[in-house]
Structure formats: C-alpha cells, structure tokens
Short mmCIF file of C-alpha atoms and ligand atoms in Angstrom, two decimals:
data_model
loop_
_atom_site.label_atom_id
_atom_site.label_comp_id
_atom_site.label_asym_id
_atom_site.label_seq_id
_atom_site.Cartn_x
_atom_site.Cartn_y
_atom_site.Cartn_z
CA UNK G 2 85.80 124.86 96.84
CA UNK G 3 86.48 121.02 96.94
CA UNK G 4 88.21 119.57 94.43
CA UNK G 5 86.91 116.54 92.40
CA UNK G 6 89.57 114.13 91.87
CA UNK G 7 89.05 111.32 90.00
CA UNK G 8 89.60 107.55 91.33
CA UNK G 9 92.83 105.66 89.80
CA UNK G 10 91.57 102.93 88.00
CA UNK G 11 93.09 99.50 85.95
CA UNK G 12 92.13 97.73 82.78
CA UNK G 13 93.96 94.33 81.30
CA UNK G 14 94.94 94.10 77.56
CA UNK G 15 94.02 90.89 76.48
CA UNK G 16 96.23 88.64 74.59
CA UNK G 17 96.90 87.84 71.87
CA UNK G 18 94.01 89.99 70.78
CA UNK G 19 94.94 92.98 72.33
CA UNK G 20 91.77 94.35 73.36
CA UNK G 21 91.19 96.65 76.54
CA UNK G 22 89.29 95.14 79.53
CA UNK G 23 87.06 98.88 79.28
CA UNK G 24 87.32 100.87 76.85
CA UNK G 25 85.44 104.04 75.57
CA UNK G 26 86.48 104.01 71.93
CA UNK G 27 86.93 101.36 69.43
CA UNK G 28 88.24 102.69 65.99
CA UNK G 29 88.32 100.04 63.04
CA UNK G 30 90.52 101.46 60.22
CA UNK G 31 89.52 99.76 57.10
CA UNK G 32 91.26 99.44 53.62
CA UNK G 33 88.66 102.03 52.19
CA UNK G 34 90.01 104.63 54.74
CA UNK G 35 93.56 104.47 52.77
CA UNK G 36 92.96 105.69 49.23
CA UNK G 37 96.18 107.34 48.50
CA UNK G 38 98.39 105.66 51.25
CA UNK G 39 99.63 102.67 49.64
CA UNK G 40 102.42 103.23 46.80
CA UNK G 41 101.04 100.87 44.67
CA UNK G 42 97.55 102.43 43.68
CA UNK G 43 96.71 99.41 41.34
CA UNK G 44 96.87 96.96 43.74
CA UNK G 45 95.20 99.12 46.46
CA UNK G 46 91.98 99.15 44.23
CA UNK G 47 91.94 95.84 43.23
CA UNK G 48 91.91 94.48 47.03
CA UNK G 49 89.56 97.16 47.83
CA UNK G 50 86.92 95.84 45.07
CA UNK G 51 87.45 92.19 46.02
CA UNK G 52 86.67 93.21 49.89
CA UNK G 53 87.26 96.18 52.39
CA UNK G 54 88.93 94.63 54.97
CA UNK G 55 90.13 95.83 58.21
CA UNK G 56 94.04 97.24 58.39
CA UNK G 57 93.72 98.08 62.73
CA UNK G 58 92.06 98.60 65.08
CA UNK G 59 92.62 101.06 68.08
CA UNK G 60 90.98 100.85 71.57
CA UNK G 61 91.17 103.52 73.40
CA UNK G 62 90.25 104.76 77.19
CA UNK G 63 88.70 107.92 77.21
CA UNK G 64 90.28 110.95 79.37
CA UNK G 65 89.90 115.37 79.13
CA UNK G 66 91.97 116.63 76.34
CA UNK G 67 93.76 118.40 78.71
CA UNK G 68 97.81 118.98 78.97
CA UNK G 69 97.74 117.10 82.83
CA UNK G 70 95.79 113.95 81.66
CA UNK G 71 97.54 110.64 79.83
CA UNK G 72 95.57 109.28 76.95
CA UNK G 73 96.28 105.76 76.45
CA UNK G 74 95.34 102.33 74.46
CA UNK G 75 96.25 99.72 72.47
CA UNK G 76 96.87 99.58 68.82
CA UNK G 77 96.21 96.26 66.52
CA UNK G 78 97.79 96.23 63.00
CA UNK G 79 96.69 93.43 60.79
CA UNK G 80 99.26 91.25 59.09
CA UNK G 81 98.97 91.92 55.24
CA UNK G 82 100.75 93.86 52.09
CA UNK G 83 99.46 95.91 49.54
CA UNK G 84 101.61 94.83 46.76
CA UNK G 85 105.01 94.48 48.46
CA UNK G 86 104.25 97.47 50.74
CA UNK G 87 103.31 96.12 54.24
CA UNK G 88 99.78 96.90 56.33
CA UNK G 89 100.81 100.57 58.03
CA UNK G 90 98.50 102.99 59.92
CA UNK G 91 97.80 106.40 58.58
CA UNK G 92 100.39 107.97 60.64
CA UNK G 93 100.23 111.64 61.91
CA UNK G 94 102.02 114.19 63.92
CA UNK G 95 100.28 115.39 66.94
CA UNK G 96 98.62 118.52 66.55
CA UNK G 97 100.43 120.16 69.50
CA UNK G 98 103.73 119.15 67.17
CA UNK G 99 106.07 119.63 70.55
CA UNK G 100 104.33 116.31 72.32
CA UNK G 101 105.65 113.17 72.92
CA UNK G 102 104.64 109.67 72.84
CA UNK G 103 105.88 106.13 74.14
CA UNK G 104 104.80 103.02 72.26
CA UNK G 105 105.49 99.36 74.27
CA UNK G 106 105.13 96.79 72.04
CA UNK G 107 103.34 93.90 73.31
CA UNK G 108 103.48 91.27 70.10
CA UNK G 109 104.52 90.96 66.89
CA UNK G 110 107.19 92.49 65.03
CA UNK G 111 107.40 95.74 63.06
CA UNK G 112 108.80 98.98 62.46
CA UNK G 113 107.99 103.04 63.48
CA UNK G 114 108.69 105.15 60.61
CA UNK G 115 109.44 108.54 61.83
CA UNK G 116 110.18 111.88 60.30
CA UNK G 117 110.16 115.61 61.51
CA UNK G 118 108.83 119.06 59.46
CA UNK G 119 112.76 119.80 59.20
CA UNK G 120 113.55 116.75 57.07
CA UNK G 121 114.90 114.25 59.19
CA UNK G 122 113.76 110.30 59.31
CA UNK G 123 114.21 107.61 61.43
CA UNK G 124 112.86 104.28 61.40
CA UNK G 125 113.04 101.45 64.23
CA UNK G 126 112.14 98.23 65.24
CA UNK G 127 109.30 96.89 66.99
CA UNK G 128 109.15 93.64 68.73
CA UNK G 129 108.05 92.28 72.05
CA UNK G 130 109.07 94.20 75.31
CA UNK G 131 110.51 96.92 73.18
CA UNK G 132 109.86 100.25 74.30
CA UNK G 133 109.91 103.00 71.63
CA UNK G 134 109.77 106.58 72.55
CA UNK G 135 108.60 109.38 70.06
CA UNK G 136 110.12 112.18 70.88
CA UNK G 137 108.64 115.87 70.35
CA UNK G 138 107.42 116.84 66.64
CA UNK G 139 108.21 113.55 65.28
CA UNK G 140 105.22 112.17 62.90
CA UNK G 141 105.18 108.54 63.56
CA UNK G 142 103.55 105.38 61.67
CA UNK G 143 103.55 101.80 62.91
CA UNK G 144 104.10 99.12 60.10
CA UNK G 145 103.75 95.17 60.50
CA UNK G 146 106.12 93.29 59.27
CA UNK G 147 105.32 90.35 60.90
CA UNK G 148 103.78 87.96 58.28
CA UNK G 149 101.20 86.12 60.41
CA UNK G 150 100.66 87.66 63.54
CA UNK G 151 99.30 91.07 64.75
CA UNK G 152 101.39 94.00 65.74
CA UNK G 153 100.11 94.82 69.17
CA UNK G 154 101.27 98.18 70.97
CA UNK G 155 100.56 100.03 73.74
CA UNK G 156 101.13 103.78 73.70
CA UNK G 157 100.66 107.12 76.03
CA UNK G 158 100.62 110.43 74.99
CA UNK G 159 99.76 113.72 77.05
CA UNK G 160 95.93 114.33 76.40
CA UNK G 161 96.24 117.86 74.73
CA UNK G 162 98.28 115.98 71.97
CA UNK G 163 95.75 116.03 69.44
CA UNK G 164 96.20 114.64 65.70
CA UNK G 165 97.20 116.46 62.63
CA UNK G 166 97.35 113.52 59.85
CA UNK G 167 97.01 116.11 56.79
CA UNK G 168 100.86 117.02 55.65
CA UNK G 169 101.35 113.06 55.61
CA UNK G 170 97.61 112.38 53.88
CA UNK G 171 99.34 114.82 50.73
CA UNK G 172 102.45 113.95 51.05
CA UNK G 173 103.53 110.61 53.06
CA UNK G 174 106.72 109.71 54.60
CA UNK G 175 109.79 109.76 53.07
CA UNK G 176 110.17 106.44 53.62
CA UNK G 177 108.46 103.12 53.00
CA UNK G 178 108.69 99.40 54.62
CA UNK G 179 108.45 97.12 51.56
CA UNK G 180 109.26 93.18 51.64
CA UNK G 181 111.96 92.52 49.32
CA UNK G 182 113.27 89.13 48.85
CA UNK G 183 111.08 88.01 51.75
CA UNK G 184 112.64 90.63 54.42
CA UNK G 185 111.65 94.14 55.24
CA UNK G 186 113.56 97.01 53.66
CA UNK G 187 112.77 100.75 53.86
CA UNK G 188 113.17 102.49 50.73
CA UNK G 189 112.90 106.05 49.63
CA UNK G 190 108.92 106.82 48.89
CA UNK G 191 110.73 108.47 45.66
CA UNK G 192 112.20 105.69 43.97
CA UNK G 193 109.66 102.96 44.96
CA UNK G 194 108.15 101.32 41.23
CA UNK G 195 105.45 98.74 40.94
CA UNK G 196 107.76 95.13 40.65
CA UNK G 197 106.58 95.07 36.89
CA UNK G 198 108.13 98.05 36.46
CA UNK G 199 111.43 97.19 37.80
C1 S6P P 12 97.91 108.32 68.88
C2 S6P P 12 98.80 107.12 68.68
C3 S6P P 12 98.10 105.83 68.23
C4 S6P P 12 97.61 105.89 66.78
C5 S6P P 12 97.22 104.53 66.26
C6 S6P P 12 96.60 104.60 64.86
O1 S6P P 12 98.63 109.48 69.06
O2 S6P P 12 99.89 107.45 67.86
O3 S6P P 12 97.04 105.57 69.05
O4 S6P P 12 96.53 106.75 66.70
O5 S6P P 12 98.33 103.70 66.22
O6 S6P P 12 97.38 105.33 63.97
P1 S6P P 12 96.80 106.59 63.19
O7 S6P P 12 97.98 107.20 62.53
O8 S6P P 12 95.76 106.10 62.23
O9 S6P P 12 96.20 107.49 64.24
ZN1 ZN P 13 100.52 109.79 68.00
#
C-alpha cells in the first residue's frame, strides 16, 4: 500500500509577541490555574480576588502523539511576582520520564528550574539565543525574571512525550527563583518565609 506522507510545512513566530503564524492550540494559563504553586499563599489570594490575570500563554502546532513526530511551539511567560516569587509555569516531567526537550529562547531573560525523581536540581539561565537542552527525566519549569518584558521560548519535544505535572502539583521543586534585593536568587522551597516573617 502507498504511504501517506505528510507535506513539510513553515510557520513564523512573531515578535515581540511571540505568537505562531498557524497554530492549532492556544493555552492561556491564568493565576486561578495556580492555587498551591506560589510560596506565598497570602499574596496568591489576594491578587487572585483583585483580578485573574494571565501568567502564559502557549501556542502550539498540532502533530500525532507518536514517538517519530516533533511537537513544537512557543511559550509566553508574563512579567510579574507573587510576593517576591517570580511569574513561573506549572512545570512537569514528561510522562514518558526518559524524553527530552530543547528550549531556544527567543526574548527576555529567565531561568529553567530543573530537578530529577533521584534528587538532583539544576537551574539555568535563559536569555536571548540561548539554547537550553532538557535532558531525559528532568522535570523542568521556566521562570521570568525579566521585570518588564516577556519570556519568549521556543521548545521541541518528541510527540509521545506526554505530561505528568502531578508529583510537582503536591510537592513543587526544590527550588524557587525569588527577587531579593532586586536580583534573582534561587532558594531552597524549604526555608523560603513570607518577608514579614523574616
Ligand atoms: C511541553 C513544554 C512547554 C510547556 C510550557 C508550559 O513539554 O515543556 O510547552 O508546556 O512551557 O509549561 P507547563 O509546565 O504549564 O506545561
Ligand atoms: Zn516539557
């Protein structure tokens, strides 16, 4: 029998915004989506009662789930704190955890906060032309530490990937990007207080 291959095809990420040129999914991830995310629980509700604004946005083209295919899209993280913790996405490892992923950063600056099930962190810098890659069963979250702008990243990861964001939805990373004295600084999520308490 023939085979049906599909036709390559191109799309242009727009900038600064950073959407896709065609897309099949747009995902807004709003403040009301984060209950439970953000150290300082406080300060999470009060924003959330004053408005439920939007953290980021991810566009994404759509491909089969399947181990030969490429999904691929663009990630926009908001500029923003909750308390002194910065604007983060959920974060997640992939559901097949031995998948990969490469992130290009297109603008903005930031950080990937990484950890594996056997205990071991990592955190690095994003900025523009930086390429970042996530290596097999590495659960990854993109923070913006920018200030102003948007974080804006383009990533790839094989299409059977899937998401598993449950173990960091109970427990979050072991480490948090918090603005201290105006600059970034990771600290342990154990010994992070509320700045009254300090
Ligand atoms: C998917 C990839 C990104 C994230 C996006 C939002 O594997 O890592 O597309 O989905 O940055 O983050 P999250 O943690 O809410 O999926
Ligand atoms: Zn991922």
């Amino acid at each position: 029998m023939e085979h049906t291959r599909d036709k390559p095809f191109t799309a242009e990420i727009a900038l600064p915004g950073g959407a896709l040129s065609a897309y099949d999914n747009h995902t807004l991830r709003r403040l009301s989506a984060m209950r439970g995310y953000f150290a300082d629980a406080e300060r999470y509700e009060q924003m959330l009662a004053a408005s439920d604004i939007g953290l980021y946005e991810v566009y994404e083209l759509h491909r089969p789930e399947s181990s030969g295919e490429l999904l691929h899209g663009t990630s926009i993280l908001h500029p923003g704190k909750v308390g002194d913790e910065y604007f983060m996405t959920k974060g997640h490892f992939h559901a097949v955890l031995e998948t990969a992923e490469v992130y290009y950063v297109l603008q903005g600056q930031g950080m990937m906060v990484m950890e594996t099930p056997e205990g071991d962190w990592a955190v690095e810098e994003l900025c523009p032309g930086r390429v970042l890659y996530v290596p097999p069963g590495w659960a990854h979250r993109s923070v913006n530490t920018g200030g102003e702008a948007d974080l804006i990243t383009f990533f790839v990861y094989p299409g059977h990937a899937g998401h598993d964001y449950g173990s960091i939805e109970s427990q979050g990373f072991r480490k948090r990007v918090v603005e201290r004295d105006g600059k970034p600084r990771v600290v342990d999520k154990a010994r992070w207080r509320p700045q009254e308490e300090r």
